[in-house]
Tab-separated table of C-alpha atoms in Angstrom:
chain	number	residue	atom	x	y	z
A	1	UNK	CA	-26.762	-9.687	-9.148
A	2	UNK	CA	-24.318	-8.386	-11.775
A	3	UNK	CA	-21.624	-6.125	-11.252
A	4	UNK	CA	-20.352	-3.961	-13.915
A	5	UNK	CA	-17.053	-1.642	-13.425
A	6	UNK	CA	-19.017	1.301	-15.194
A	7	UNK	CA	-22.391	1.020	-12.531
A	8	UNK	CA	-19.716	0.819	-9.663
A	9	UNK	CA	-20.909	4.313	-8.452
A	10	UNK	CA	-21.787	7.485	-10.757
A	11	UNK	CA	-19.686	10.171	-9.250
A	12	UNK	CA	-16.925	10.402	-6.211
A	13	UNK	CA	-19.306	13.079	-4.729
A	14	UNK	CA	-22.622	10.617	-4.309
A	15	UNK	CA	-20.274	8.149	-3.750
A	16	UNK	CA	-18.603	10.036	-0.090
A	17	UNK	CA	-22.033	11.177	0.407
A	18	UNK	CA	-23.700	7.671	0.767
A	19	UNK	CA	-20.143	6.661	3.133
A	20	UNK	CA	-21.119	9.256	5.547
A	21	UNK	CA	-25.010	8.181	5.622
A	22	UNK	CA	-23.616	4.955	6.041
A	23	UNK	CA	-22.399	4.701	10.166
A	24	UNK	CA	-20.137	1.664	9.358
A	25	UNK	CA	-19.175	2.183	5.938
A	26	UNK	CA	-20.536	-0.728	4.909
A	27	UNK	CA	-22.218	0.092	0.981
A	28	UNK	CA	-25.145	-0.833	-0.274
A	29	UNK	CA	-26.827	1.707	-2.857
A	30	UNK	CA	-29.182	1.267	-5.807
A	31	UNK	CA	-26.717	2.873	-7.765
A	32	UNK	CA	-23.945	0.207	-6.908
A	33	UNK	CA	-26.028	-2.828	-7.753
A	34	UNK	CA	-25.667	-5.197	-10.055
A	35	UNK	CA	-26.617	-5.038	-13.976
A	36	UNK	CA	-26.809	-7.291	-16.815
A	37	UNK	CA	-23.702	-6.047	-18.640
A	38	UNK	CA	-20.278	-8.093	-18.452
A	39	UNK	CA	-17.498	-8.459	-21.258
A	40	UNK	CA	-14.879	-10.750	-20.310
A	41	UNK	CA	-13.983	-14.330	-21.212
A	42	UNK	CA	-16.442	-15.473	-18.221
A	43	UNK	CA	-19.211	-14.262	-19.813
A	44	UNK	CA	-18.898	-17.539	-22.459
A	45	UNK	CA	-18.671	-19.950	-19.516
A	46	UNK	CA	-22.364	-21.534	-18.682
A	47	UNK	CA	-21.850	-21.846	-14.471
A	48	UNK	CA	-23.693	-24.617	-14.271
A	49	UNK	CA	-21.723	-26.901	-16.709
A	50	UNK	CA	-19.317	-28.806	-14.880
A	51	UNK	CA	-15.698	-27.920	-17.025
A	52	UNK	CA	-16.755	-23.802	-16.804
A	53	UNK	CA	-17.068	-24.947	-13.053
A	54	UNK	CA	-14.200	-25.799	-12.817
A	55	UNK	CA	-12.492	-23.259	-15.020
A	56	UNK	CA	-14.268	-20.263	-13.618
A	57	UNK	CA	-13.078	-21.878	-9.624
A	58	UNK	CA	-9.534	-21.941	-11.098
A	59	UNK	CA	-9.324	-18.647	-12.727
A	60	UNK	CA	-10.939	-16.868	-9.421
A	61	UNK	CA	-8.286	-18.563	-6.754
A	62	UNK	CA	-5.756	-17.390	-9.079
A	63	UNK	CA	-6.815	-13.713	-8.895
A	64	UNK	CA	-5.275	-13.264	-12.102
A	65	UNK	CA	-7.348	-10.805	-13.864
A	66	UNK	CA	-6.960	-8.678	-17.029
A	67	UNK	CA	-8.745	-5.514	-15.372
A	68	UNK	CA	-11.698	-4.546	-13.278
A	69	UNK	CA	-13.749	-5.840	-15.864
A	70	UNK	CA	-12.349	-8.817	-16.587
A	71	UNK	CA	-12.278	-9.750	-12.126
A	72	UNK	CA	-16.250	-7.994	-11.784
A	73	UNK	CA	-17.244	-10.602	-14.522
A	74	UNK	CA	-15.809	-13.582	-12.718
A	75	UNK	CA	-17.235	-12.380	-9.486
A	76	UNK	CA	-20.967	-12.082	-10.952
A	77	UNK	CA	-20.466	-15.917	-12.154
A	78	UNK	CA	-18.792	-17.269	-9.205
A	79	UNK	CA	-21.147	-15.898	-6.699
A	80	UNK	CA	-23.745	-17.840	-8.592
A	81	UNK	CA	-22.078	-21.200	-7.811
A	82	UNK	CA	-22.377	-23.848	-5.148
A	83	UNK	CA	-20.878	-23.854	-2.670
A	84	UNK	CA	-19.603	-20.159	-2.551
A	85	UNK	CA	-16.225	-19.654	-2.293
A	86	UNK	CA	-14.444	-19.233	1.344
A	87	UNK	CA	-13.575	-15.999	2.732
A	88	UNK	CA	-10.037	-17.146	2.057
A	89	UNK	CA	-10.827	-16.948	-1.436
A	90	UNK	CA	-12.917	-13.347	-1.355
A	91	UNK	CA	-10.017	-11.757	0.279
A	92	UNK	CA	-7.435	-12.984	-1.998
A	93	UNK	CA	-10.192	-12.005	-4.942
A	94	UNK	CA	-10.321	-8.328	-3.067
A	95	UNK	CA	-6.657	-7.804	-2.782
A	96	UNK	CA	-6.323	-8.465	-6.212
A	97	UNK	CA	-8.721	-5.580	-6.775
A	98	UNK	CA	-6.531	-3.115	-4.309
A	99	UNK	CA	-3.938	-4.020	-6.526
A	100	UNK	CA	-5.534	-2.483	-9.058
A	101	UNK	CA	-6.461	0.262	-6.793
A	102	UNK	CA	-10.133	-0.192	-6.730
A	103	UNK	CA	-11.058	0.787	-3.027
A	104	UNK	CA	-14.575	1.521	-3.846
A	105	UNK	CA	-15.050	-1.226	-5.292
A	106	UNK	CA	-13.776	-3.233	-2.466
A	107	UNK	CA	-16.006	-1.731	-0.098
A	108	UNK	CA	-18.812	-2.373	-2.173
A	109	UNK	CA	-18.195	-6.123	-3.595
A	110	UNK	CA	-17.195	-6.736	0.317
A	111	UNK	CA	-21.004	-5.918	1.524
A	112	UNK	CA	-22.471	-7.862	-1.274
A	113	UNK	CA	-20.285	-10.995	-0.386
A	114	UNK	CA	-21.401	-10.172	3.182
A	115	UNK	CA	-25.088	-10.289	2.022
A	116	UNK	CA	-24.257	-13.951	0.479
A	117	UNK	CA	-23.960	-14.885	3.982
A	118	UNK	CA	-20.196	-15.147	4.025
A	119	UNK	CA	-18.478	-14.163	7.258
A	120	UNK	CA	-15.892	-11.516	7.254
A	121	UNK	CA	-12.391	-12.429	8.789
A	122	UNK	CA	-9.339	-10.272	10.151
A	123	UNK	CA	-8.105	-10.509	6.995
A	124	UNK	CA	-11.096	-8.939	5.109
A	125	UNK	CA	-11.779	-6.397	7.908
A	126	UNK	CA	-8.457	-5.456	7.382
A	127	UNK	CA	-8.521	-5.268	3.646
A	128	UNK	CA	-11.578	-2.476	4.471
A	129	UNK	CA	-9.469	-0.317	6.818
A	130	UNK	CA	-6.839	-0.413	4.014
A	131	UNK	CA	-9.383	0.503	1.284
A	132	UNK	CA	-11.146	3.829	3.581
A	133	UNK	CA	-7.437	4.639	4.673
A	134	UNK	CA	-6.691	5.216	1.311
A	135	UNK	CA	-9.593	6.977	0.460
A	136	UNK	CA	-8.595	9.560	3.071
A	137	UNK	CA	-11.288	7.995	5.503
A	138	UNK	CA	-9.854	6.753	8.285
A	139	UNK	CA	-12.553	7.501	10.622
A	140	UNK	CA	-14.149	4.526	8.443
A	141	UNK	CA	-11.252	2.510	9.055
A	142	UNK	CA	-11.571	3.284	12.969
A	143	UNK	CA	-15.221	2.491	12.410
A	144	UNK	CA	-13.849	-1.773	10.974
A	145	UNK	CA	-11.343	-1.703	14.047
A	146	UNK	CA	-14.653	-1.085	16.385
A	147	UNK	CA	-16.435	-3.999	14.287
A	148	UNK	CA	-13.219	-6.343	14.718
A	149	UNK	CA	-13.750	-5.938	18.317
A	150	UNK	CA	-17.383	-6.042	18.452
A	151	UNK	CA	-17.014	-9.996	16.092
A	152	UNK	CA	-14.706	-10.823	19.207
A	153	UNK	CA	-11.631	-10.569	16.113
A	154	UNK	CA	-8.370	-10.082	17.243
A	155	UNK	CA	-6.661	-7.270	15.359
A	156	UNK	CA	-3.060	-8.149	13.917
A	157	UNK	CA	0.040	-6.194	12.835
A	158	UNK	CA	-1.158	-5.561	9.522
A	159	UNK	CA	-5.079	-4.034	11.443
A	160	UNK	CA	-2.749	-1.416	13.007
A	161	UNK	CA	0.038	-0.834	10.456
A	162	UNK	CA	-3.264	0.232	7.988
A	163	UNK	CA	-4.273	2.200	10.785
A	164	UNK	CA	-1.701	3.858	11.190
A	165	UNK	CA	-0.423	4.426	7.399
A	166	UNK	CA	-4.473	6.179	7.168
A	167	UNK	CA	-3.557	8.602	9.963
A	168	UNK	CA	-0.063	9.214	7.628
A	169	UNK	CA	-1.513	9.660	4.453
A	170	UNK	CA	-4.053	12.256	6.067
A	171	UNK	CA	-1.175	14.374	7.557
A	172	UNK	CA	-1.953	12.982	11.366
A	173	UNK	CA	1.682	12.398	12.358
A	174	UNK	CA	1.390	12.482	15.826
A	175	UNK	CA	-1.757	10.793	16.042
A	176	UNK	CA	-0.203	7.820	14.175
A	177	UNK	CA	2.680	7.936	16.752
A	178	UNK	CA	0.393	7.631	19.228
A	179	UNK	CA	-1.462	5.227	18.094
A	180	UNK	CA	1.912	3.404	17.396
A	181	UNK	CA	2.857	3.627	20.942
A	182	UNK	CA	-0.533	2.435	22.006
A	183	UNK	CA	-0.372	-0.723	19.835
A	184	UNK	CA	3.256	-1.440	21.279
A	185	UNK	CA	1.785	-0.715	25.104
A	186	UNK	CA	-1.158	-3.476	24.192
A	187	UNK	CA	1.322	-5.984	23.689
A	188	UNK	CA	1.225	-5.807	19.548
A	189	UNK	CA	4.551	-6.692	18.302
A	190	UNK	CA	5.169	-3.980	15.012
A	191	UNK	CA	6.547	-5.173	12.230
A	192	UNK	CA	8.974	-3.859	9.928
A	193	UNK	CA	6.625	-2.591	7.497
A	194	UNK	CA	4.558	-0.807	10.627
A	195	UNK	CA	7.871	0.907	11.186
A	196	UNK	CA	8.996	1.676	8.018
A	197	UNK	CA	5.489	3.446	7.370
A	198	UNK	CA	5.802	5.543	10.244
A	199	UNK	CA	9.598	6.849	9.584
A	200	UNK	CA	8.507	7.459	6.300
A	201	UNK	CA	5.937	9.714	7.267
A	202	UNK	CA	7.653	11.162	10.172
A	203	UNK	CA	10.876	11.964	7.502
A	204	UNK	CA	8.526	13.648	5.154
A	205	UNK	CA	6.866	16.465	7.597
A	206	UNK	CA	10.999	17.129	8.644
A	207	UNK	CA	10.540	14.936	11.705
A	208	UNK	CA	14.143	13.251	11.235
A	209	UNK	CA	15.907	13.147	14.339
A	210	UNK	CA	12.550	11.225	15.752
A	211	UNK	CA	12.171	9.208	12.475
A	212	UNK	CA	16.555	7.978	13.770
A	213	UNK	CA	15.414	7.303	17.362
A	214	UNK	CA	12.696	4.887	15.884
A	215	UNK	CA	14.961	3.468	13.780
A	216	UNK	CA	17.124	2.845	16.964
A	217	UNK	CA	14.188	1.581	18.777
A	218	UNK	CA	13.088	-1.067	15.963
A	219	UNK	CA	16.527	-2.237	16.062
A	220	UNK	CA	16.904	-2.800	20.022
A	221	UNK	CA	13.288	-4.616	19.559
A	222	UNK	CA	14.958	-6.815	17.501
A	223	UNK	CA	13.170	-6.004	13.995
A	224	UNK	CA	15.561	-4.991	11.627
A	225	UNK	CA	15.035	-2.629	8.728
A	226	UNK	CA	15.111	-2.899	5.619
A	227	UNK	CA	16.434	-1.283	2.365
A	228	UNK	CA	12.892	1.130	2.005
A	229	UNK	CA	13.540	2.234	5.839
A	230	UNK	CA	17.173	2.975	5.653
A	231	UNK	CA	16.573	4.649	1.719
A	232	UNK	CA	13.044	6.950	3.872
A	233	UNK	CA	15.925	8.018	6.199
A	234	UNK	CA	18.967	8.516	4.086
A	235	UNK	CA	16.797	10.743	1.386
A	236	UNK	CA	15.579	12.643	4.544
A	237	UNK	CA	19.202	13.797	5.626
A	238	UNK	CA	19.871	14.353	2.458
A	239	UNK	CA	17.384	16.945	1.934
A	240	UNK	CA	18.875	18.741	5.266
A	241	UNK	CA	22.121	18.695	3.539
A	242	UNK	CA	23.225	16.237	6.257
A	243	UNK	CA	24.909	13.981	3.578
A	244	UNK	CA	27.407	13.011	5.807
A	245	UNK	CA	25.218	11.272	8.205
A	246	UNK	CA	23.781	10.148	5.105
A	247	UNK	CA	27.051	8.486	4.106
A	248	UNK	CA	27.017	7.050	7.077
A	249	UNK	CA	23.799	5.614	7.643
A	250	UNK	CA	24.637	4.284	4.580
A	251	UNK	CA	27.263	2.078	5.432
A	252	UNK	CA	25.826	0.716	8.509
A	253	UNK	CA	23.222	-0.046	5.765
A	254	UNK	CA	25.621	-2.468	3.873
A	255	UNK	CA	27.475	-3.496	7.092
A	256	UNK	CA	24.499	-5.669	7.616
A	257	UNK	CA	24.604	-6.689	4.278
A	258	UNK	CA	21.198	-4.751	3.247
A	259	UNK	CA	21.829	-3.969	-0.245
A	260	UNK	CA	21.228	-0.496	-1.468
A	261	UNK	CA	18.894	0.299	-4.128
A	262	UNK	CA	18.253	2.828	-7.250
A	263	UNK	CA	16.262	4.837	-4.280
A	264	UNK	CA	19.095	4.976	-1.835
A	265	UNK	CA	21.562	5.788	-4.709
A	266	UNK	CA	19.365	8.365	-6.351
A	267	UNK	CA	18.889	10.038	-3.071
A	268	UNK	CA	22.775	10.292	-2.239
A	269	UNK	CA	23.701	11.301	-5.278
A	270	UNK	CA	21.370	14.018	-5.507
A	271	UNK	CA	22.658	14.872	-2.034
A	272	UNK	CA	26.505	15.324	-3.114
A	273	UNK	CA	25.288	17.143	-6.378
A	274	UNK	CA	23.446	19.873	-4.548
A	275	UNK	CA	26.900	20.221	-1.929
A	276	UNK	CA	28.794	20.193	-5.639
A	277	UNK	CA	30.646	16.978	-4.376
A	278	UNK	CA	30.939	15.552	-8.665
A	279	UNK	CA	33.727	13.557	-7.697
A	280	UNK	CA	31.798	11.212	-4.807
A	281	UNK	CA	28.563	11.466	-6.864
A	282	UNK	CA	30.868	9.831	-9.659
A	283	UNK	CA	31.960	7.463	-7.629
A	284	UNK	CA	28.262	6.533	-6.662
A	285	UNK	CA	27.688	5.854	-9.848
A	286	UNK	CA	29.979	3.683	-11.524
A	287	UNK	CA	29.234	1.853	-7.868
A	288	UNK	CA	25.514	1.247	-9.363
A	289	UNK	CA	26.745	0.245	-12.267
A	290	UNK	CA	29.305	-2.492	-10.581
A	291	UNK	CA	26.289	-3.457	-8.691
A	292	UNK	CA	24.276	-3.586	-11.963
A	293	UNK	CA	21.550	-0.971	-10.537
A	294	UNK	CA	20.532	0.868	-13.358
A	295	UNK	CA	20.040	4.611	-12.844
A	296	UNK	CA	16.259	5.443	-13.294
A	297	UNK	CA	14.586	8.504	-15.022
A	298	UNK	CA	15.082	10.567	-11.743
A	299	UNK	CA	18.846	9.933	-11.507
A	300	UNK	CA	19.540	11.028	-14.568
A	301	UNK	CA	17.008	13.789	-14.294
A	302	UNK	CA	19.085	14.810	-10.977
A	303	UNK	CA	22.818	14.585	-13.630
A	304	UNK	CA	21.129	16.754	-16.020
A	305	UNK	CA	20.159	19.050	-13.628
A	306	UNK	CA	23.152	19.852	-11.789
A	307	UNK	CA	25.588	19.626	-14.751
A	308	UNK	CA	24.016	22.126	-16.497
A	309	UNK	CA	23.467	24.220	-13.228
A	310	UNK	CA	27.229	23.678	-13.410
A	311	UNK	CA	27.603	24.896	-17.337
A	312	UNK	CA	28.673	21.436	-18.040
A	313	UNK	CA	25.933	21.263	-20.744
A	314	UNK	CA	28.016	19.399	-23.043
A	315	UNK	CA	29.012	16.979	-20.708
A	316	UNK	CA	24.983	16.654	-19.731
């Protein structure tokens, strides 16, 4: 059973076709199995000599892999290996592979090490909801949550917080609220990334003033924010040319020592350009540069902008 990157599927549309013949989500196609073709420094490591045991054991718990390539090549000699590696080590393998933003993949390698006769945990099931709820299924993701139950799993923060970023990314605001206030009534503590996700999203379809109750809410709950909540909120009120209650969101911000960064900056500054405000954007900053943030492509992109908006061209 080898695994090459190029055989992973042939095109997105046979791919979302098979998902949807497939109740659970769960793949395993002829046109996702394994061929002979790898090219990766595993391929020079004989599995059954004791040192590229060792080697190949290594290089796999350290998930540190050039590319797809390069991790599908160590998977198609470690699976070969006895004994198999834990789920422990699978999921750390697979979120390796999210970070390279291979969700198909995922879902595929995760029924094959399934067919090995390795057991999925919370943590692998969860890695699957992630991997359909970025894929802009998360009726698949649903589908895990239903299997989670059905292994007698019990679904964590980071179960529902996937959950609920799925229902974001597909526009589903106010089902993820709900589903947010459901987790909360069933005695799931969110974290702050569970929060964060869902003020982003409720800050982005102009939802503000419940995106600042939220924040209000996570705070009396006793989880407190951090610098990509406060920055989801700030660039929010900004963008309804609230930039006062920008300002001072702000410093409650750094009155509990959260320091701002590049995004929080960016976002006030473009604020105070588009009220014309040059002196307090100014004063932002040389305040980034005392705090040795360095302006990014966007903040200067923002400068540019508005200075020659301004017919300040020379001074752009």
């Amino acid at each position: 059973m080898i695994m090459s990157a190029r055989r992973i599927f042939t095109t997105t549309e046979r791919f979302f076709h098979f998902l949807l013949q497939t109740e659970m989500g769960i793949i395993q196609s002829p046109s996702l199995l394994f061929t002979n073709y790898f090219h990766s420094s595993a391929s020079t490591h004989n599995p059954k000599d004791a040192k590229s045991q060792r080697f190949l054991r290594s290089k796999f718990n350290s998930s540190s892999f050039r590319d797809v390539d390069d991790a599908l090549a160590f998977f198609n000699h470690i699976i070969l290996l006895r004994p198999l590696p834990s789920i422990v080590q699978f999921c750390r393998f697979l979120s390796a592979l999210v970070g390279m933003k291979q969700y198909h993949t995922v879902i595929s390698l995760s029924r094959t090490i399934e067919s090995l006769g390795i057991s999925h945990n919370i943590y692998s099931l969860s890695i699957l909801i992630n991997c359909f709820c970025r894929l802009h299924l998360v009726n698949f993701g649903f589908s895990i949550q239903g299997k989670i139950i059905k292994f007698g799993l019990e679904p964590n923060t980071v179960t529902f917080t996937n959950l609920i970023k799925g229902l974001c990314i597909d526009g589903k605001i106010n089902g993820a609220v709900d589903f947010f206030n459901d987790m909360v009534a069933g005695g799931y503590q969110p974290d702050v990334h569970t929060y964060t996700v869902i003020i982003n999203a409720l800050c982005k379809c102009g939802k503000t003033n419940v995106a600042i109750e939220l924040l209000k809410g996570m705070v009396e709950r006793g989880c407190e924010p951090n610098v990509v909540t406060y920055s989801a909120i700030v660039d929010a009120l900004c963008k309804d040319k609230l930039v006062i209650e920008a300002l001072d969101l702000f410093s409650q911000m750094r009155n509990k020592c959260i320091s701002p960064n590049v995004v929080t900056y960016t976002c006030l500054i473009q604020g105070l350009c588009n009220l014309g405000k040059w002196n307090q954007a100014s004063a932002l900053l040389k305040e980034m540069a005392g705090q040795n943030i360095s302006p990014n492509i966007i903040t200067f992109n923002i400068l540019i902008d508005n200075l020659c908006k301004e017919g300040l061209v020379s001074k752009a």
